[in-house]
């Protein structure tokens, strides 16, 4: 059974801090790893990672994948109150389970002014 | 505007009753998905469909049923066999197997009376 574990489950920081969110996974047929941000209702897509060691960057957010050790990290620098959200990691399977996403339980990030 | 819609926003179910959650998209996406979200458990896949008239069970399909008679519609029925239906239900769609373009609907919160 495919499995995705995120840590920490919750994190409280102050504006300006840098945070690192972790995602480890076990999947039979790995295709990609995705990060989402969920603020109120629907998650919004952040990054898709398929290759090890290649950092994806978008503003203050960046993410990298290690396919050997089976984990990914999401970094947020100079955090702002608007970064407060649930951050979800998901792994996409290939092969016979093509298109199936398995999500982690999420990390609840709270950024105080 | 193109997008994915879910209705109703809130739904109440009585014991022993079947209820159907609607999901419609006008993005011309081939693939559609249903997820259930419970606190501390991220998103769990219920059913997914890669093409019209075809669908596959996800990780927690028991007590649920779906149909995919039209490309734009993927309704989810929560049957009386689902003993713990109270949750937030999210529908999503994507262009075939391109998970980075997965769009989520606004969600339906189901409550049991």
PDB file of C-alpha atoms in Angstrom, chain A residues 6 29 37 41 48 50 53 58 66 69 72 75 85 97-98 103 105-106:
ATOM      1  CA  UNK A   6       4.400  14.438   6.602  1.00  0.00           C
ATOM      2  CA  UNK A  29       5.615   2.705  -8.816  1.00  0.00           C
ATOM      3  CA  UNK A  37      -1.394  24.580  -0.184  1.00  0.00           C
ATOM      4  CA  UNK A  41     -11.399  24.747   1.061  1.00  0.00           C
ATOM      5  CA  UNK A  48       5.545  18.923  -9.043  1.00  0.00           C
ATOM      6  CA  UNK A  50       9.989  14.111 -10.692  1.00  0.00           C
ATOM      7  CA  UNK A  53      18.259  16.962  -6.607  1.00  0.00           C
ATOM      8  CA  UNK A  58       8.590  29.976  -6.696  1.00  0.00           C
ATOM      9  CA  UNK A  66      15.457  12.828  -2.946  1.00  0.00           C
ATOM     10  CA  UNK A  69      16.000   8.394   0.442  1.00  0.00           C
ATOM     11  CA  UNK A  72      10.944  15.754  -0.189  1.00  0.00           C
ATOM     12  CA  UNK A  75      11.054  25.416   2.364  1.00  0.00           C
ATOM     13  CA  UNK A  85      -2.368  27.077   5.683  1.00  0.00           C
ATOM     14  CA  UNK A  97      -2.292   2.667 -10.691  1.00  0.00           C
ATOM     15  CA  UNK A  98      -1.590   5.424 -13.178  1.00  0.00           C
ATOM     16  CA  UNK A 103      -1.835  12.277   0.125  1.00  0.00           C
ATOM     17  CA  UNK A 105      -1.927  13.963   6.455  1.00  0.00           C
ATOM     18  CA  UNK A 106      -0.757  17.534   5.983  1.00  0.00           C
TER      19      UNK A 106
END
